[in-house]
């Protein structure tokens, strides 16, 4: 099921621009962001944008995590 199908008209998908100033402006203007963990999540936090970080782990990472939790 696609992102647009789940969230419909309330969502827009934007790829982050390569230019750091344009990226900072985009992040600051967003009401909410969904991002993969990493430097983009840090940039969104610095911009003050609420962020949901999602990761789809591979099987080995999942199994290792299950052993420790």
Coordinates of N, CA and C in Angstrom, one line a residue:
X1 N 0.9 -1.2 0.0 CA 0.0 0.0 0.0 C 0.9 1.2 0.0
X2 N 0.7 2.2 -0.9 CA 1.5 3.3 -1.0 C 1.2 4.4 0.0
X3 N 2.2 5.3 0.2 CA 2.1 6.4 1.1 C 0.9 7.3 0.8
X4 N 0.8 7.7 -0.5 CA -0.3 8.6 -1.0 C -1.7 7.9 -0.7
X5 N -1.8 6.6 -0.9 CA -3.0 5.9 -0.7 C -3.4 5.9 0.8
X6 N -2.4 5.8 1.6 CA -2.7 5.8 3.1 C -3.1 7.2 3.6
X7 N -2.4 8.2 3.2 CA -2.6 9.5 3.7 C -3.3 10.5 2.8
X8 N -3.5 10.2 1.6 CA -4.3 11.0 0.7 C -3.9 12.4 0.5
X9 N -4.9 13.3 0.6 CA -4.7 14.7 0.3 C -3.9 15.5 1.4
X10 N -3.7 14.9 2.6 CA -3.0 15.6 3.6 C -1.5 15.5 3.5
X11 N -1.0 14.7 2.5 CA 0.4 14.5 2.4 C 1.0 14.9 1.0
X12 N 2.2 15.3 1.1 CA 3.0 15.6 -0.1 C 4.3 15.0 0.1
X13 N 4.9 14.4 -1.0 CA 6.2 13.8 -0.9 C 7.2 14.8 -1.5
X14 N 8.2 15.1 -0.8 CA 9.2 16.0 -1.3 C 10.6 15.4 -1.1
X15 N 11.4 15.3 -2.1 CA 12.8 14.8 -1.9 C 13.6 16.0 -1.5
X16 N 14.5 15.8 -0.6 CA 15.3 16.9 0.0 C 16.3 17.4 -1.1
X17 N 16.3 18.7 -1.2 CA 17.2 19.3 -2.2 C 18.7 19.1 -1.8
X18 N 19.5 19.1 -2.8 CA 21.0 18.9 -2.6 C 21.6 20.2 -1.9
X19 N 21.1 21.4 -2.2 CA 21.6 22.6 -1.6 C 21.2 22.7 -0.1
X20 N 22.1 22.9 0.8 CA 21.8 22.8 2.2 C 20.9 24.0 2.7
X21 N 21.0 25.1 2.1 CA 20.1 26.2 2.5 C 18.7 26.0 2.0
X22 N 18.5 25.4 0.8 CA 17.2 25.1 0.3 C 16.6 24.0 1.2
X23 N 17.4 23.0 1.6 CA 17.0 21.9 2.4 C 16.5 22.4 3.8
X24 N 17.3 23.3 4.4 CA 16.9 23.9 5.7 C 15.6 24.6 5.6
X25 N 15.4 25.4 4.5 CA 14.1 26.1 4.4 C 12.9 25.1 4.2
X26 N 13.1 24.1 3.4 CA 12.1 23.1 3.3 C 11.8 22.4 4.6
X27 N 12.8 22.0 5.3 CA 12.6 21.3 6.6 C 11.9 22.2 7.6
X28 N 12.3 23.5 7.6 CA 11.7 24.4 8.6 C 10.2 24.7 8.2
X29 N 9.8 24.6 7.0 CA 8.5 24.9 6.5 C 7.5 23.7 6.7
X30 N 8.1 22.5 7.0 CA 7.2 21.3 7.1 C 6.6 21.2 8.5
X31 N 5.3 20.7 8.5 CA 4.6 20.5 9.8 C 5.0 19.2 10.4
X32 N 5.4 18.2 9.6 CA 5.8 16.9 10.1 C 6.6 16.3 9.0
X33 N 7.6 15.4 9.4 CA 8.4 14.7 8.4 C 8.5 13.3 8.8
X34 N 8.6 12.4 7.7 CA 8.9 11.0 7.9 C 10.2 10.8 7.2
X35 N 11.2 10.3 7.9 CA 12.6 10.2 7.4 C 13.2 8.9 7.9
X36 N 14.2 8.4 7.1 CA 15.1 7.3 7.6 C 16.0 7.9 8.6
X37 N 16.4 7.0 9.6 CA 17.4 7.5 10.6 C 18.7 7.9 9.9
X38 N 19.3 9.0 10.4 CA 20.6 9.4 9.8 C 20.7 10.9 9.9
X39 N 21.5 11.5 9.0 CA 21.8 12.9 9.1 C 20.6 13.7 8.7
X40 N 19.7 13.2 7.9 CA 18.4 14.0 7.6 C 17.6 14.2 8.9
X41 N 17.6 13.1 9.7 CA 16.8 13.2 11.0 C 17.4 14.3 11.9
X42 N 18.7 14.4 11.9 CA 19.4 15.5 12.7 C 19.1 16.8 12.1
X43 N 19.1 17.0 10.8 CA 18.8 18.3 10.2 C 17.4 18.7 10.5
X44 N 16.4 17.7 10.4 CA 15.0 18.0 10.7 C 14.9 18.5 12.2
X45 N 15.6 17.8 13.1 CA 15.6 18.2 14.5 C 16.1 19.6 14.7
X46 N 17.2 19.9 14.0 CA 17.8 21.3 14.1 C 16.8 22.3 13.5
X47 N 16.0 22.0 12.6 CA 15.0 22.9 12.0 C 13.8 23.0 12.9
X48 N 13.7 22.1 13.9 CA 12.5 22.2 14.8 C 11.3 21.5 14.2
X49 N 11.5 20.6 13.2 CA 10.4 19.9 12.6 C 10.1 18.6 13.3
X50 N 8.9 18.3 13.8 CA 8.6 17.0 14.4 C 8.9 15.9 13.3
X51 N 9.6 14.8 13.7 CA 10.0 13.8 12.7 C 9.7 12.4 13.2
X52 N 9.2 11.6 12.3 CA 9.1 10.2 12.6 C 10.2 9.5 11.8
X53 N 11.0 8.8 12.5 CA 12.1 8.1 11.8 C 11.7 6.6 11.7
X54 N 11.7 6.1 10.4 CA 11.3 4.7 10.1 C 12.5 4.0 9.5
X55 N 12.6 2.7 9.9 CA 13.7 1.9 9.3 C 13.1 0.5 9.1
X56 N 13.4 -0.1 8.0 CA 13.0 -1.4 7.7 C 14.3 -2.3 7.7
X57 N 14.5 -3.0 8.8 CA 15.7 -3.7 9.0 C 15.8 -5.0 8.1
X58 N 17.0 -5.4 7.8 CA 17.1 -6.7 7.1 C 16.9 -7.8 8.1
X59 N 16.9 -9.0 7.6 CA 16.5 -10.2 8.5 C 17.6 -10.4 9.6
X60 N 18.9 -10.2 9.3 CA 19.9 -10.4 10.3 C 19.8 -9.4 11.4
X61 N 19.5 -8.2 11.1 CA 19.3 -7.1 12.1 C 18.1 -7.4 12.9
X62 N 17.0 -7.8 12.3 CA 15.8 -8.1 13.0 C 16.0 -9.3 14.0
X63 N 16.7 -10.3 13.6 CA 16.9 -11.5 14.5 C 17.8 -11.1 15.6
X64 N 18.9 -10.3 15.4 CA 19.8 -9.9 16.4 C 19.0 -9.0 17.4
X65 N 18.2 -8.1 16.9 CA 17.4 -7.3 17.8 C 16.4 -8.1 18.7
X66 N 15.8 -9.1 18.1 CA 14.8 -9.9 18.9 C 15.5 -10.7 20.0
X67 N 16.8 -11.0 19.7 CA 17.6 -11.7 20.8 C 17.8 -10.9 22.0
X68 N 18.0 -9.6 21.8 CA 18.3 -8.6 22.8 C 17.1 -8.0 23.5
X69 N 16.0 -8.1 22.9 CA 14.8 -7.4 23.5 C 13.9 -8.4 24.2

